[in-house]
Short mmCIF file of C-alpha atoms in Angstrom, two decimals:
data_model
loop_
_atom_site.label_atom_id
_atom_site.label_comp_id
_atom_site.label_asym_id
_atom_site.label_seq_id
_atom_site.Cartn_x
_atom_site.Cartn_y
_atom_site.Cartn_z
CA UNK A 1 -23.56 11.25 -18.66
CA UNK A 2 -24.12 14.27 -20.74
CA UNK A 3 -21.19 14.60 -23.26
CA UNK A 4 -20.37 17.59 -21.27
CA UNK A 5 -19.94 15.74 -17.63
CA UNK A 6 -18.03 12.78 -19.89
CA UNK A 7 -15.33 15.54 -21.07
CA UNK A 8 -15.40 16.56 -17.33
CA UNK A 9 -14.26 13.05 -16.06
CA UNK A 10 -11.91 12.00 -18.71
CA UNK A 11 -10.49 15.39 -17.73
CA UNK A 12 -10.39 14.70 -13.80
CA UNK A 13 -9.17 10.95 -14.98
CA UNK A 14 -6.59 12.04 -16.99
CA UNK A 15 -3.01 11.99 -16.35
CA UNK A 16 -2.31 15.15 -17.55
CA UNK A 17 -4.63 16.58 -14.49
CA UNK A 18 -3.23 14.51 -12.32
CA UNK A 19 0.35 16.22 -12.68
CA UNK A 20 -0.98 19.70 -13.11
CA UNK A 21 -2.28 18.86 -9.83
CA UNK A 22 0.67 17.20 -8.25
CA UNK A 23 2.29 21.07 -9.66
CA UNK A 24 0.35 22.91 -8.32
CA UNK A 25 0.36 21.48 -4.88
CA UNK A 26 4.55 22.07 -5.07
CA UNK A 27 3.89 25.64 -5.93
CA UNK A 28 1.50 26.47 -3.76
CA UNK A 29 4.11 25.14 -0.82
CA UNK A 30 6.36 27.44 -2.20
CA UNK A 31 4.29 30.40 -2.46
CA UNK A 32 2.87 29.51 1.34
CA UNK A 33 7.05 29.67 2.17
CA UNK A 34 6.79 32.52 0.39
CA UNK A 35 4.55 34.70 2.64
CA UNK A 36 5.91 32.80 6.01
CA UNK A 37 2.15 30.31 5.84
CA UNK A 38 4.44 27.60 6.96
CA UNK A 39 4.05 27.06 10.47
CA UNK A 40 6.21 24.77 12.77
CA UNK A 41 5.25 22.04 13.87
CA UNK A 42 5.73 21.97 17.42
CA UNK A 43 7.18 19.97 20.28
CA UNK A 44 10.02 17.05 20.60
CA UNK A 45 8.49 13.71 21.25
CA UNK A 46 11.45 11.40 20.78
CA UNK A 47 12.31 8.44 22.61
CA UNK A 48 15.84 8.65 22.32
CA UNK A 49 17.02 11.08 19.61
CA UNK A 50 15.14 14.32 18.19
CA UNK A 51 12.15 14.28 16.42
CA UNK A 52 12.64 15.18 13.03
CA UNK A 53 10.88 18.41 13.05
CA UNK A 54 13.92 19.91 15.38
CA UNK A 55 16.71 18.38 12.47
CA UNK A 56 16.91 21.36 10.04
CA UNK A 57 17.48 24.43 11.49
CA UNK A 58 17.20 26.36 8.50
CA UNK A 59 13.49 26.66 6.55
CA UNK A 60 14.73 26.63 3.87
CA UNK A 61 17.12 23.67 3.04
CA UNK A 62 13.89 22.04 5.17
CA UNK A 63 11.37 23.02 2.80
CA UNK A 64 13.25 21.58 -0.12
CA UNK A 65 13.69 18.29 1.15
CA UNK A 66 10.41 18.05 2.42
CA UNK A 67 9.00 18.97 -1.73
CA UNK A 68 11.79 16.09 -2.32
CA UNK A 69 10.86 13.35 -0.38
CA UNK A 70 7.24 14.28 -0.77
CA UNK A 71 7.03 13.47 -4.79
CA UNK A 72 9.24 11.01 -4.35
CA UNK A 73 6.91 9.48 -2.35
CA UNK A 74 3.92 9.92 -4.79
CA UNK A 75 5.69 8.02 -7.48
CA UNK A 76 6.92 6.02 -5.04
CA UNK A 77 2.65 5.63 -3.89
CA UNK A 78 1.72 5.38 -8.18
CA UNK A 79 5.15 2.66 -8.48
CA UNK A 80 3.76 0.42 -5.32
CA UNK A 81 -0.17 0.64 -7.05
CA UNK A 82 1.51 -0.15 -10.46
CA UNK A 83 3.99 -3.10 -9.18
CA UNK A 84 1.37 -4.78 -7.09
CA UNK A 85 -1.08 -3.69 -9.32
CA UNK A 86 -3.49 -3.03 -5.91
CA UNK A 87 -6.81 -0.55 -7.71
CA UNK A 88 -6.44 -2.35 -11.28
CA UNK A 89 -5.77 0.40 -12.93
CA UNK A 90 -1.99 2.49 -14.24
CA UNK A 91 -3.75 6.37 -13.52
CA UNK A 92 -2.04 8.59 -11.73
CA UNK A 93 -4.92 9.88 -9.37
CA UNK A 94 -3.39 7.98 -5.70
CA UNK A 95 -0.20 9.48 -6.29
CA UNK A 96 -1.52 13.26 -7.75
CA UNK A 97 -4.21 13.46 -5.02
CA UNK A 98 -1.94 12.29 -2.18
CA UNK A 99 0.26 15.65 -3.14
CA UNK A 100 -3.50 17.43 -3.39
CA UNK A 101 -4.10 17.02 -0.48
CA UNK A 102 -1.08 16.64 1.35
CA UNK A 103 -0.54 20.47 -0.23
CA UNK A 104 -3.20 22.13 1.27
CA UNK A 105 -1.39 22.35 4.83
CA UNK A 106 1.37 23.99 4.18
CA UNK A 107 2.35 23.29 7.48
CA UNK A 108 2.70 19.40 6.51
CA UNK A 109 4.24 19.38 2.67
CA UNK A 110 6.74 22.08 3.74
CA UNK A 111 9.36 21.60 6.24
CA UNK A 112 11.18 18.24 7.78
CA UNK A 113 8.85 16.67 10.57
CA UNK A 114 7.73 13.54 11.75
CA UNK A 115 5.00 12.73 9.53
CA UNK A 116 7.28 12.86 6.90
CA UNK A 117 9.84 10.04 8.31
CA UNK A 118 6.52 7.93 9.51
CA UNK A 119 5.72 8.11 5.56
CA UNK A 120 8.93 6.82 4.15
CA UNK A 121 8.80 3.77 6.75
CA UNK A 122 5.72 2.90 6.23
CA UNK A 123 5.97 2.84 2.70
CA UNK A 124 8.93 0.64 2.57
CA UNK A 125 7.48 -1.52 5.25
CA UNK A 126 4.43 -2.27 3.44
CA UNK A 127 6.13 -3.03 0.63
CA UNK A 128 8.55 -6.07 2.17
CA UNK A 129 5.33 -7.78 3.27
CA UNK A 130 3.76 -7.45 -0.06
CA UNK A 131 6.89 -8.76 -1.42
CA UNK A 132 7.02 -11.81 1.42
CA UNK A 133 3.54 -12.85 0.88
CA UNK A 134 3.16 -16.36 0.69
CA UNK A 135 6.72 -17.28 1.78
CA UNK A 136 6.68 -17.77 5.76
CA UNK A 137 10.82 -18.55 5.48
CA UNK A 138 11.15 -14.49 3.93
CA UNK A 139 12.31 -13.42 7.65
CA UNK A 140 14.79 -10.79 6.39
CA UNK A 141 12.30 -8.74 5.10
CA UNK A 142 10.37 -8.95 8.21
CA UNK A 143 13.36 -7.91 10.20
CA UNK A 144 13.91 -5.18 7.92
CA UNK A 145 10.01 -3.76 8.30
CA UNK A 146 10.52 -3.83 11.99
CA UNK A 147 13.70 -2.52 12.79
CA UNK A 148 13.06 0.38 11.07
CA UNK A 149 9.46 1.40 12.57
CA UNK A 150 11.38 0.75 15.79
CA UNK A 151 14.47 3.08 14.36
CA UNK A 152 11.78 5.66 13.59
CA UNK A 153 10.10 5.06 17.16
CA UNK A 154 13.28 6.29 18.69
CA UNK A 155 12.40 9.73 17.25
CA UNK A 156 9.04 9.75 17.51
CA UNK A 157 6.35 8.19 19.84
CA UNK A 158 3.80 7.43 17.53
CA UNK A 159 5.60 4.81 15.11
CA UNK A 160 5.00 2.73 18.10
CA UNK A 161 1.17 1.74 17.67
CA UNK A 162 2.23 0.69 13.59
CA UNK A 163 4.33 -2.10 15.09
CA UNK A 164 1.07 -4.32 15.97
CA UNK A 165 -0.24 -3.63 12.37
CA UNK A 166 3.16 -4.62 10.69
CA UNK A 167 2.68 -7.91 13.11
CA UNK A 168 -1.26 -8.33 12.16
CA UNK A 169 0.20 -7.22 8.63
CA UNK A 170 2.56 -10.75 8.79
CA UNK A 171 -1.13 -13.00 9.57
CA UNK A 172 -2.56 -11.07 6.20
CA UNK A 173 0.20 -10.99 3.56
CA UNK A 174 0.01 -15.30 5.43
CA UNK A 175 3.18 -15.39 6.65
CA UNK A 176 2.64 -15.26 10.35
CA UNK A 177 4.84 -17.99 12.01
CA UNK A 178 7.43 -18.42 14.93
CA UNK A 179 10.33 -17.57 12.60
CA UNK A 180 8.39 -14.87 11.49
CA UNK A 181 7.70 -14.10 15.96
CA UNK A 182 11.33 -14.60 16.39
CA UNK A 183 12.42 -11.96 13.10
CA UNK A 184 9.99 -9.31 14.73
CA UNK A 185 11.08 -9.85 18.00
CA UNK A 186 14.78 -9.43 16.92
CA UNK A 187 13.90 -6.68 14.54
CA UNK A 188 12.19 -4.65 17.71
CA UNK A 189 15.64 -5.09 20.05
CA UNK A 190 18.34 -4.59 16.99
CA UNK A 191 18.30 -0.83 17.08
CA UNK A 192 17.41 -0.69 20.90
CA UNK A 193 20.99 -2.79 20.92
CA UNK A 194 22.76 -0.89 18.56
CA UNK A 195 21.71 2.90 19.53
CA UNK A 196 22.71 1.54 23.33
CA UNK A 197 26.00 -0.76 22.91
CA UNK A 198 27.50 2.93 20.88
CA UNK A 199 26.39 4.90 23.54
CA UNK A 200 24.17 7.16 21.14
CA UNK A 201 21.18 6.50 23.92
CA UNK A 202 21.43 5.46 27.60
CA UNK A 203 18.04 4.51 28.36
CA UNK A 204 18.24 4.87 32.49
CA UNK A 205 18.62 8.72 31.34
CA UNK A 206 16.27 8.91 28.33
CA UNK A 207 13.87 12.55 29.20
CA UNK A 208 10.35 12.49 28.51
CA UNK A 209 9.07 13.89 25.40
CA UNK A 210 8.05 17.43 25.27
CA UNK A 211 4.29 17.66 24.19
CA UNK A 212 4.05 21.38 23.20
CA UNK A 213 1.37 20.71 20.54
CA UNK A 214 -0.60 23.25 17.83
CA UNK A 215 -2.84 23.80 20.81
CA UNK A 216 -0.32 26.32 22.81
CA UNK A 217 1.27 27.69 19.56
CA UNK A 218 -1.48 28.29 17.21
CA UNK A 219 -4.19 30.65 17.19
CA UNK A 220 -7.81 29.81 17.40
CA UNK A 221 -8.43 30.71 13.99
CA UNK A 222 -5.59 28.15 12.92
CA UNK A 223 -6.72 25.39 15.17
CA UNK A 224 -10.37 25.48 13.44
CA UNK A 225 -8.74 25.50 10.19
CA UNK A 226 -6.08 22.20 10.95
CA UNK A 227 -8.70 20.58 12.61
CA UNK A 228 -11.37 21.44 9.96
CA UNK A 229 -8.90 19.99 7.47
CA UNK A 230 -7.62 16.86 9.27
CA UNK A 231 -11.45 16.30 10.57
CA UNK A 232 -12.75 16.02 6.72
CA UNK A 233 -10.15 14.08 5.40
CA UNK A 234 -10.46 11.96 7.97
CA UNK A 235 -14.48 11.49 6.90
CA UNK A 236 -13.30 11.47 3.12
CA UNK A 237 -11.29 8.77 3.54
CA UNK A 238 -14.18 6.37 6.19
CA UNK A 239 -16.62 7.21 3.10
CA UNK A 240 -14.24 5.74 0.37
CA UNK A 241 -13.53 2.71 2.31
CA UNK A 242 -16.72 1.86 3.10
CA UNK A 243 -18.16 2.61 -0.41
CA UNK A 244 -14.49 0.89 -1.53
CA UNK A 245 -14.53 -2.24 0.48
CA UNK A 246 -17.01 -4.79 -1.45
CA UNK A 247 -15.48 -4.04 -4.39
CA UNK A 248 -12.29 -4.49 -3.41
CA UNK A 249 -13.12 -8.22 -1.66
CA UNK A 250 -14.21 -9.31 -5.11
CA UNK A 251 -10.53 -9.25 -5.91
CA UNK A 252 -7.98 -12.42 -5.97
CA UNK A 253 -6.50 -13.55 -2.92
CA UNK A 254 -3.56 -11.86 -2.70
CA UNK A 255 -4.85 -8.48 -3.70
CA UNK A 256 -7.39 -8.98 -1.01
CA UNK A 257 -4.09 -9.09 1.77
CA UNK A 258 -2.21 -6.24 0.07
CA UNK A 259 -5.48 -4.30 0.30
CA UNK A 260 -6.70 -4.86 3.61
CA UNK A 261 -3.07 -3.91 4.47
CA UNK A 262 -3.97 -0.61 3.24
CA UNK A 263 -7.43 -0.29 5.11
CA UNK A 264 -5.33 -1.26 8.46
CA UNK A 265 -3.21 1.68 8.31
CA UNK A 266 -5.80 3.50 7.62
CA UNK A 267 -8.20 2.52 10.37
CA UNK A 268 -5.13 2.68 13.06
CA UNK A 269 -3.98 6.47 11.72
CA UNK A 270 -7.31 7.64 11.74
CA UNK A 271 -7.91 6.12 15.62
CA UNK A 272 -4.52 7.98 16.34
CA UNK A 273 -5.45 11.23 15.50
CA UNK A 274 -8.38 11.27 17.31
CA UNK A 275 -6.44 9.75 20.68
CA UNK A 276 -3.39 11.84 19.95
CA UNK A 277 -4.64 14.77 19.35
CA UNK A 278 -2.16 16.67 20.59
CA UNK A 279 0.14 14.52 17.78
CA UNK A 280 -2.55 15.08 14.71
CA UNK A 281 0.71 16.86 12.36
CA UNK A 282 2.53 13.70 12.55
CA UNK A 283 -0.33 11.71 11.50
CA UNK A 284 -1.67 13.71 8.65
CA UNK A 285 0.96 12.59 5.59
CA UNK A 286 0.05 9.02 6.33
CA UNK A 287 -3.84 10.31 5.95
CA UNK A 288 -2.90 11.71 3.41
CA UNK A 289 -1.72 8.93 1.75
CA UNK A 290 -4.07 6.47 2.33
CA UNK A 291 -7.10 8.63 1.51
CA UNK A 292 -4.85 8.56 -1.56
CA UNK A 293 -5.20 4.97 -2.50
CA UNK A 294 -8.65 4.91 -1.64
CA UNK A 295 -9.29 7.73 -4.19
CA UNK A 296 -7.87 5.52 -6.79
CA UNK A 297 -10.02 2.80 -6.22
CA UNK A 298 -12.98 5.17 -6.26
CA UNK A 299 -11.77 6.95 -9.32
CA UNK A 300 -11.20 3.42 -10.69
CA UNK A 301 -14.62 2.17 -9.69
CA UNK A 302 -16.93 5.08 -10.33
CA UNK A 303 -15.28 6.25 -14.36
CA UNK A 304 -17.84 7.04 -16.33
CA UNK A 305 -20.08 7.57 -13.89
CA UNK A 306 -21.59 10.82 -12.46
CA UNK A 307 -20.71 10.24 -9.07
CA UNK A 308 -17.34 9.77 -10.11
CA UNK A 309 -16.45 13.08 -11.29
CA UNK A 310 -18.82 14.64 -9.14
CA UNK A 311 -16.77 13.27 -5.83
CA UNK A 312 -13.06 14.08 -7.76
CA UNK A 313 -13.83 17.69 -8.85
CA UNK A 314 -15.63 18.14 -5.44
CA UNK A 315 -12.22 17.16 -3.49
CA UNK A 316 -10.10 18.91 -5.28
CA UNK A 317 -12.29 22.20 -5.14
CA UNK A 318 -12.54 21.48 -1.33
CA UNK A 319 -8.58 21.24 -0.64
CA UNK A 320 -8.13 24.40 -2.78
CA UNK A 321 -10.59 25.74 -0.48
CA UNK A 322 -8.88 24.80 2.69
CA UNK A 323 -5.43 26.01 1.06
CA UNK A 324 -7.12 29.42 0.46
CA UNK A 325 -8.30 29.57 3.85
CA UNK A 326 -4.92 29.03 5.45
CA UNK A 327 -3.72 31.37 2.81
CA UNK A 328 -5.36 34.87 4.74
CA UNK A 329 -5.27 33.85 8.02
#
């Protein structure tokens, strides 16, 4: 690379730029709120309780709660990477680019909604399984992971497809046995038993989810914008997985297993966005999280190479373009 290219690569890989991107994502969401560019996520898709997008009536409170949660989630993504050495680098890129991609969609980053809850539960559940690696007797962690996912499903049916992912994750973490299956079953049944026993939900009278979606609440241009943003993120994630996977599987057993669980989560999230297309906003934050991890891998593998800074700078500009596109609609 030329000297100027090396300098660009250093800037893109730097801690300073990661912090700048994170701050700009937050400020961009605040600006979008100021000009009423945060579209309401429609629908009530709970299997017992109201969906998270209906929990907070105040747009201002919803905005600040969501920003706080997503910033903390970015810290959690970085901490998970550093604690478990997933990316073999201490870079902040995975957390910063998560916020940058999410910030391109003010609808997702600027309000409390089910996707935020899914992100929190998945980060906690994945961490619990990571900690249980090769320790089949650590059933409390397995129980808690499935308990949280089932509790989430009471507020949004979109949690349900991730129960099999966690079960496969038990296999990835080498803890799959009869005791694990008992912990899984107990974890699934316990939240249902609690809400039924406490009289919070009568499962004989549970109403069907309300399937309002962006397709009947958004204007045509907004639908095109959001589908383009989601489709672009899916394509980026797929390409990064393809490019990274060979290098990832050259790691040791424990790192391969943990990254394998993240890849499975990515694949299921993308499949669900295609199958459950009326519920795409629910899956978008988790997709950004998964893509952030893959970008972290890519940046590490291609540090000091022309392909590295070209891809990173292209992604920065692309999501800035998607944000501007939404602001001018």
